CSV table of N, CA and C in Angstrom, one decimal:
chain,number,residue,atom,x,y,z
A,1,MET,N,89.0,81.9,117.7
A,1,MET,CA,90.1,81.9,117.4
A,1,MET,C,90.0,80.7,115.8
A,2,ARG,N,89.5,80.1,115.8
A,2,ARG,CA,89.8,79.1,114.9
A,2,ARG,C,89.2,79.3,113.4
A,3,LEU,N,88.4,80.7,113.4
A,3,LEU,CA,88.8,81.4,112.0
A,3,LEU,C,89.1,82.4,112.2
A,4,ARG,N,90.6,83.2,112.9
A,4,ARG,CA,91.4,83.5,112.7
A,4,ARG,C,92.6,83.1,112.3
A,5,THR,N,93.1,81.8,112.9
A,5,THR,CA,94.2,80.8,112.7
A,5,THR,C,93.5,80.6,111.0
A,6,ALA,N,92.5,80.1,110.5
A,6,ALA,CA,92.2,79.7,109.3
A,6,ALA,C,92.7,80.8,108.3
A,7,LEU,N,92.2,82.0,109.0
A,7,LEU,CA,92.4,82.8,108.0
A,7,LEU,C,94.1,83.2,107.6
A,8,GLY,N,94.9,83.5,109.1
A,8,GLY,CA,95.8,83.2,109.1
A,8,GLY,C,96.7,82.6,108.1
A,9,ALA,N,96.1,81.6,108.1
A,9,ALA,CA,96.5,80.0,107.4
A,9,ALA,C,96.6,80.4,106.2
A,10,ALA,N,95.3,81.2,105.4
A,10,ALA,CA,94.8,81.3,104.3
A,10,ALA,C,95.6,82.4,103.5
A,11,LEU,N,96.2,83.3,104.6
A,11,LEU,CA,97.1,84.5,104.1
A,11,LEU,C,98.3,83.8,104.2
A,12,THR,N,99.2,83.4,104.8
A,12,THR,CA,100.5,82.9,104.6
A,12,THR,C,100.8,82.0,103.5
A,13,ALA,N,100.0,81.1,103.5
A,13,ALA,CA,99.2,80.1,102.1
A,13,ALA,C,99.7,80.8,100.7
A,14,THR,N,98.8,82.0,100.3
A,14,THR,CA,98.6,83.1,99.7
A,14,THR,C,100.4,83.8,99.8
A,15,ALA,N,100.7,85.0,100.2
A,15,ALA,CA,101.4,84.9,100.7
A,15,ALA,C,103.3,84.3,100.0
A,16,LEU,N,102.6,83.4,100.3
A,16,LEU,CA,104.1,82.0,99.7
A,16,LEU,C,103.9,82.2,98.4
A,17,THR,N,103.1,81.8,98.2
A,17,THR,CA,102.7,81.1,96.5
A,17,THR,C,103.0,82.3,95.4
A,18,ALA,N,102.9,83.5,96.4
A,18,ALA,CA,102.7,84.6,95.2
A,18,ALA,C,104.2,84.9,95.6
A,19,GLY,N,104.8,84.5,96.2
A,19,GLY,CA,105.9,85.0,96.2
A,19,GLY,C,107.4,83.6,95.3
A,20,LEU,N,106.5,82.7,94.8
A,20,LEU,CA,106.8,81.5,94.3
A,20,LEU,C,107.4,82.1,92.3
A,21,ALA,N,108.9,81.1,91.7
A,21,ALA,CA,108.4,81.8,90.8
A,21,ALA,C,109.3,81.0,89.3
A,22,GLY,N,108.5,81.1,88.6
A,22,GLY,CA,108.6,79.9,87.7
A,22,GLY,C,107.7,78.9,87.5
A,23,PRO,N,107.6,77.5,86.6
A,23,PRO,CA,106.9,76.9,86.5
A,23,PRO,C,105.7,76.8,88.0
A,24,ALA,N,106.5,76.2,88.8
A,24,ALA,CA,105.8,75.6,90.2
A,24,ALA,C,104.9,76.6,90.5
A,25,ALA,N,104.8,77.7,90.3
A,25,ALA,CA,104.2,78.9,90.2
A,25,ALA,C,102.8,78.5,89.9
A,26,ALA,N,103.0,78.9,88.5
A,26,ALA,CA,101.2,78.2,88.2
A,26,ALA,C,100.7,77.2,89.0
A,27,SER,N,100.9,76.3,88.9
A,27,SER,CA,100.4,75.3,89.9
A,27,SER,C,99.9,75.5,91.0
A,28,ALA,N,101.0,76.2,91.8
A,28,ALA,CA,100.3,76.0,93.0
A,28,ALA,C,100.0,77.3,93.6
A,29,GLY,N,100.2,78.5,92.6
A,29,GLY,CA,99.2,79.5,92.6
A,29,GLY,C,98.0,79.5,92.0
A,30,ASP,N,97.4,78.3,91.3
A,30,ASP,CA,95.8,78.4,91.0
A,30,ASP,C,95.2,78.8,91.5
A,31,ALA,N,94.2,80.0,91.2
A,31,ALA,CA,93.4,80.9,92.0
A,31,ALA,C,91.9,79.9,91.5
A,32,SER,N,91.9,78.7,91.4
A,32,SER,CA,91.0,77.9,90.9
A,32,SER,C,90.8,77.7,92.6
A,33,ASP,N,90.9,77.3,93.1
A,33,ASP,CA,91.2,76.1,94.8
A,33,ASP,C,90.1,77.3,95.5
A,34,GLY,N,90.5,78.6,94.8
A,34,GLY,CA,89.2,79.7,95.6
A,34,GLY,C,89.9,80.8,97.2
A,35,ALA,N,91.1,79.3,97.6
A,35,ALA,CA,92.1,80.1,98.5
A,35,ALA,C,92.8,81.3,98.1
A,36,SER,N,93.3,82.0,96.9
A,36,SER,CA,94.3,82.7,96.8
A,36,SER,C,92.8,83.9,96.3
A,37,ALA,N,92.0,83.6,96.0
A,37,ALA,CA,91.2,84.5,95.2
A,37,ALA,C,90.2,85.6,96.1
A,38,ARG,N,90.6,87.0,95.9
A,38,ARG,CA,90.2,87.8,97.2
A,38,ARG,C,89.6,89.4,96.2
A,39,ALA,N,88.3,90.0,96.5
A,39,ALA,CA,88.0,90.8,96.2
A,39,ALA,C,88.5,92.1,96.4
A,40,SER,N,88.3,93.0,95.5
A,40,SER,CA,88.4,94.5,96.4
A,40,SER,C,88.0,95.5,96.0
A,41,PHE,N,88.1,96.3,97.2
A,41,PHE,CA,87.1,97.4,96.9
A,41,PHE,C,87.5,98.8,97.5
A,42,THR,N,86.9,100.0,97.7
A,42,THR,CA,87.4,100.7,98.4
A,42,THR,C,86.5,101.3,99.7
A,43,VAL,N,86.5,102.2,100.1
A,43,VAL,CA,85.7,102.5,101.0
A,43,VAL,C,85.1,104.3,100.1
A,44,TRP,N,84.3,104.9,101.4
A,44,TRP,CA,83.7,106.2,100.9
A,44,TRP,C,84.1,107.4,101.7
A,45,ALA,N,84.2,106.8,102.3
A,45,ALA,CA,84.6,107.7,103.9
A,45,ALA,C,85.7,107.6,104.7
A,46,THR,N,86.0,109.5,105.5
A,46,THR,CA,87.4,109.1,105.4
A,46,THR,C,87.7,108.6,107.1
A,47,ASP,N,89.2,108.5,107.2
A,47,ASP,CA,88.8,107.9,108.0
A,47,ASP,C,88.4,106.6,108.4
A,48,VAL,N,88.4,105.5,107.7
A,48,VAL,CA,87.5,104.3,108.4
A,48,VAL,C,88.1,103.5,109.1
A,49,ASN,N,87.9,103.1,110.5
A,49,ASN,CA,88.8,102.5,111.6
A,49,ASN,C,89.0,100.6,110.7
A,50,VAL,N,89.5,100.4,111.2
A,50,VAL,CA,90.2,98.9,110.4
A,50,VAL,C,90.7,98.5,112.3
A,51,ARG,N,88.9,96.8,112.2
A,51,ARG,CA,89.4,96.8,113.8
A,51,ARG,C,89.8,95.5,114.4
A,52,ASP,N,90.4,94.8,115.6
A,52,ASP,CA,90.9,93.9,115.7
A,52,ASP,C,91.2,93.8,117.6
A,53,ASN,N,90.7,92.7,117.5
A,53,ASN,CA,91.2,92.5,119.4
A,53,ASN,C,92.8,91.2,119.4
A,54,PRO,N,93.4,91.8,119.4
A,54,PRO,CA,94.9,90.9,119.7
A,54,PRO,C,94.8,90.4,121.1
A,55,GLY,N,94.4,90.6,122.1
A,55,GLY,CA,93.9,90.0,123.2
A,55,GLY,C,92.6,89.0,123.7
A,56,ASN,N,91.9,89.4,122.3
A,56,ASN,CA,90.4,88.4,122.7
A,56,ASN,C,90.4,88.5,121.1
A,57,PRO,N,90.8,88.0,120.5
A,57,PRO,CA,90.1,87.5,118.6
A,57,PRO,C,89.2,86.9,118.3
A,58,GLY,N,88.4,86.0,119.7
A,58,GLY,CA,87.1,85.5,119.3
A,58,GLY,C,86.0,86.1,119.3
A,59,ALA,N,86.3,87.3,120.5
A,59,ALA,CA,85.2,87.7,120.4
A,59,ALA,C,84.9,89.1,119.3
A,60,CYS,N,86.3,88.9,118.4
A,60,CYS,CA,85.9,89.9,117.5
A,60,CYS,C,85.3,89.4,116.2
A,61,ASP,N,85.7,87.8,116.3
A,61,ASP,CA,85.5,87.3,115.1
A,61,ASP,C,83.9,86.4,115.5
A,62,ALA,N,83.6,86.8,116.5
A,62,ALA,CA,82.0,86.1,116.7
A,62,ALA,C,81.0,87.0,116.2
A,63,PHE,N,81.3,88.3,116.7
A,63,PHE,CA,80.3,89.7,116.5
A,63,PHE,C,81.6,90.9,116.2
A,64,PRO,N,81.5,91.7,115.0
A,64,PRO,CA,82.5,92.3,114.9
A,64,PRO,C,81.5,93.6,115.7
A,65,SER,N,82.1,94.5,116.0
A,65,SER,CA,81.6,96.0,116.7
A,65,SER,C,83.3,96.3,117.1
A,66,PRO,N,82.7,97.8,117.2
A,66,PRO,CA,83.3,98.8,118.4
A,66,PRO,C,83.9,97.7,119.6
A,67,GLY,N,83.4,97.3,120.5
A,67,GLY,CA,83.0,96.9,121.7
A,67,GLY,C,83.7,95.2,121.7
A,68,ASN,N,83.7,94.6,120.3
A,68,ASN,CA,84.5,93.7,120.6
A,68,ASN,C,85.8,93.6,120.0
A,69,CYS,N,86.2,94.9,119.4
A,69,CYS,CA,87.1,94.7,118.8
A,69,CYS,C,88.0,96.2,118.5
A,70,PRO,N,87.9,96.4,120.1
A,70,PRO,CA,88.5,97.7,120.3
A,70,PRO,C,89.8,98.9,120.4
A,71,VAL,N,90.7,97.9,119.2
A,71,VAL,CA,92.1,98.4,118.6
A,71,VAL,C,91.8,98.6,117.3
A,72,VAL,N,92.2,99.4,117.4
A,72,VAL,CA,92.2,100.2,115.8
A,72,VAL,C,93.0,99.4,115.3
A,73,ALA,N,93.7,98.8,114.4
A,73,ALA,CA,94.8,98.4,113.4
A,73,ALA,C,95.1,99.5,112.4
A,74,GLY,N,94.3,100.4,111.9
A,74,GLY,CA,95.0,100.9,111.0
A,74,GLY,C,93.7,101.5,110.6
A,75,GLN,N,93.7,102.9,109.1
A,75,GLN,CA,92.8,103.8,109.0
A,75,GLN,C,92.6,103.6,107.4
A,76,LEU,N,91.2,103.4,106.8
A,76,LEU,CA,91.2,103.4,105.6
A,76,LEU,C,91.1,105.0,105.2
A,77,GLN,N,91.2,105.3,104.0
A,77,GLN,CA,91.0,106.7,103.1
A,77,GLN,C,90.1,106.5,101.9
A,78,PRO,N,89.5,107.4,101.6
A,78,PRO,CA,88.2,106.9,100.2
A,78,PRO,C,89.3,106.6,98.7
A,79,ASN,N,89.3,105.7,98.6
A,79,ASN,CA,89.9,105.5,97.0
A,79,ASN,C,91.2,104.7,97.1
A,80,GLN,N,91.0,104.2,98.8
A,80,GLN,CA,92.2,103.2,98.8
A,80,GLN,C,92.1,101.7,98.9
A,81,PRO,N,92.5,101.2,97.9
A,81,PRO,CA,92.1,99.8,97.2
A,81,PRO,C,92.4,98.7,98.5
A,82,PHE,N,91.4,98.0,99.9
A,82,PHE,CA,91.8,96.9,100.1
A,82,PHE,C,91.0,95.5,99.6
A,83,GLU,N,92.1,94.4,100.0
A,83,GLU,CA,91.8,93.5,99.7
A,83,GLU,C,90.5,92.9,100.8
A,84,ALA,N,88.6,92.4,100.6
A,84,ALA,CA,88.1,92.0,101.5
A,84,ALA,C,88.0,90.3,101.3
A,85,VAL,N,88.6,89.4,102.6
A,85,VAL,CA,88.7,88.4,102.9
A,85,VAL,C,87.6,87.4,102.9
A,86,CYS,N,87.0,88.2,103.7
A,86,CYS,CA,85.5,87.4,104.5
A,86,CYS,C,84.6,88.3,104.7
A,87,GLN,N,83.2,88.1,105.1
A,87,GLN,CA,82.2,89.3,105.8
A,87,GLN,C,81.2,88.1,106.5
A,88,LYS,N,80.9,88.9,107.3
A,88,LYS,CA,79.8,88.6,108.2
A,88,LYS,C,79.0,89.6,109.3
A,89,GLN,N,77.9,88.5,109.6
A,89,GLN,CA,77.4,89.9,110.3
A,89,GLN,C,77.9,89.9,111.7
A,90,GLY,N,77.7,91.5,112.3
A,90,GLY,CA,77.9,92.1,113.9
A,90,GLY,C,76.8,93.1,113.7
A,91,GLN,N,77.8,94.4,114.6
A,91,GLN,CA,77.5,95.5,114.9
A,91,GLN,C,76.1,96.0,113.8
A,92,ASN,N,75.4,96.9,113.4
A,92,ASN,CA,74.5,97.5,112.5
A,92,ASN,C,74.9,99.1,112.8
A,93,VAL,N,74.9,99.0,111.3
A,93,VAL,CA,76.3,100.5,111.8
A,93,VAL,C,75.5,101.3,110.5
A,94,GLY,N,75.1,101.9,110.7
A,94,GLY,CA,73.7,103.1,109.5
A,94,GLY,C,72.8,102.1,108.8
A,95,GLY,N,72.1,100.8,109.5
A,95,GLY,CA,71.3,100.1,109.2
A,95,GLY,C,72.0,99.3,108.0
A,96,ASN,N,73.2,98.6,108.1
A,96,ASN,CA,74.4,97.6,107.7
A,96,ASN,C,74.4,96.8,108.7
A,97,PRO,N,74.5,95.3,109.0
A,97,PRO,CA,74.8,95.0,110.1
A,97,PRO,C,75.9,93.6,109.7
A,98,TRP,N,76.6,94.0,108.1
A,98,TRP,CA,77.8,92.9,107.6
A,98,TRP,C,79.3,93.8,108.3
A,99,TRP,N,79.7,93.1,108.1
A,99,TRP,CA,81.1,93.3,108.6
A,99,TRP,C,82.4,92.6,107.8
A,100,VAL,N,83.2,93.2,107.2
A,100,VAL,CA,84.5,92.8,106.2
A,100,VAL,C,85.9,92.4,106.8
A,101,TYR,N,86.1,91.6,106.8
A,101,TYR,CA,87.6,91.0,107.0
A,101,TYR,C,88.4,91.6,106.3
A,102,ILE,N,89.6,92.4,106.4
A,102,ILE,CA,89.9,92.8,105.4
A,102,ILE,C,91.2,93.4,105.6
A,103,THR,N,92.6,92.9,104.4
A,103,THR,CA,93.9,93.2,104.3
A,103,THR,C,94.5,94.7,103.5
A,104,ARG,N,94.6,95.4,103.9
A,104,ARG,CA,95.5,96.0,103.1
A,104,ARG,C,97.1,96.2,103.9
A,105,GLY,N,98.1,96.2,102.9
A,105,GLY,CA,99.2,96.4,103.4
A,105,GLY,C,99.5,95.3,104.7
A,106,ASP,N,100.3,95.2,106.4
A,106,ASP,CA,100.0,95.1,107.0
A,106,ASP,C,99.2,95.7,108.4
A,107,SER,N,97.7,96.2,108.0
A,107,SER,CA,96.4,96.2,108.7
A,107,SER,C,95.5,95.1,107.9
A,108,ARG,N,95.6,94.3,109.0
A,108,ARG,CA,94.9,93.3,109.2
A,108,ARG,C,93.1,93.4,110.0
A,109,GLY,N,92.2,93.2,110.1
A,109,GLY,CA,90.4,93.9,110.5
A,109,GLY,C,89.6,94.0,110.3
A,110,TYR,N,88.6,94.0,111.1
A,110,TYR,CA,87.3,94.3,110.6
A,110,TYR,C,86.5,95.6,110.1
A,111,ILE,N,86.7,95.6,109.1
A,111,ILE,CA,85.3,97.7,109.8
A,111,ILE,C,84.1,97.4,109.3
A,112,ALA,N,83.5,98.2,109.5
A,112,ALA,CA,81.9,98.5,109.1
A,112,ALA,C,81.5,98.3,107.3
A,113,SER,N,81.1,96.7,107.1
A,113,SER,CA,80.8,97.1,105.4
A,113,SER,C,79.9,98.3,104.9
A,114,TYR,N,78.9,99.0,105.9
A,114,TYR,CA,78.3,100.4,105.5
A,114,TYR,C,79.2,101.3,104.6
A,115,TYR,N,80.6,101.6,105.5
A,115,TYR,CA,82.1,102.6,104.9
A,115,TYR,C,82.1,102.5,103.6
A,116,VAL,N,81.8,100.4,102.4
A,116,VAL,CA,82.6,99.8,101.8
A,116,VAL,C,81.7,100.7,100.6
A,117,ASP,N,82.4,101.1,99.6
A,117,ASP,CA,81.8,101.4,98.4
A,117,ASP,C,81.5,100.7,97.6
A,118,HIS,N,80.1,100.6,97.9
A,118,HIS,CA,78.9,99.6,96.8
A,118,HIS,C,77.9,99.5,97.6
A,119,PRO,N,76.5,99.6,96.7
A,119,PRO,CA,75.6,99.8,97.4
A,119,PRO,C,74.8,99.0,98.1
A,120,ASP,N,75.4,97.7,98.0
A,120,ASP,CA,74.7,96.6,98.7
A,120,ASP,C,75.0,96.1,100.7
A,121,ASN,N,74.5,96.0,101.1
A,121,ASN,CA,74.9,95.9,102.4
A,121,ASN,C,75.9,94.5,102.4
A,122,GLN,N,76.1,94.1,101.8
A,122,GLN,CA,76.2,92.8,101.9
A,122,GLN,C,77.2,92.4,100.5
A,123,LEU,N,78.6,92.0,100.4
A,123,LEU,CA,79.5,92.3,98.8
A,123,LEU,C,79.6,91.2,98.3
A,124,PRO,N,79.6,91.2,96.8
A,124,PRO,CA,79.7,90.7,96.4
A,124,PRO,C,81.0,89.6,96.0
A,125,GLY,N,80.9,88.4,95.7
A,125,GLY,CA,82.1,87.8,95.6
A,125,GLY,C,83.1,87.1,97.0
A,126,VAL,N,82.1,87.7,98.0
A,126,VAL,CA,83.3,88.1,99.1
A,126,VAL,C,82.4,87.1,100.3
A,127,PRO,N,83.3,85.6,100.6
A,127,PRO,CA,82.7,84.8,101.2
A,127,PRO,C,82.3,85.3,102.4
A,128,VAL,N,81.4,84.1,103.4
A,128,VAL,CA,81.3,84.9,104.8
A,128,VAL,C,82.1,83.9,105.6
A,129,CYS,N,82.6,84.4,106.8
A,129,CYS,CA,83.5,84.1,107.6
A,129,CYS,C,83.6,83.1,108.0
A,130,GLY,N,84.4,81.6,108.1
A,130,GLY,CA,83.5,80.5,108.5
A,130,GLY,C,82.6,79.9,107.7
A,131,ALA,N,82.3,80.0,107.0
A,131,ALA,CA,81.2,78.7,106.4
A,131,ALA,C,81.7,78.2,104.9
């Protein structure tokens, strides 16, 4: 639950910072602190489920998998960009144990890294969740 709370606070802070205008925005929205910097990726498959567990977010955060994250909060299609917030190991999908916590519009949750259009299991420039 702490991970979800920290992610929510970071997303809120980023959204508030992005909404600022004028000279204050330059200092408040400086990406050098790392909190507002995110990597953008796409998926290669159709109907990739964005998974969550609002009833027990700690289970989903502890070990991402369809069983621990049973709610489909959205779906991604090829060439639709999403923001990768963080990544962690969970259930192995297609030989890849990494899952990515993503945001796209109102959808937030985990996707199996196997479906990300990138050749490596672990995504570059994306921190490990909770690290």
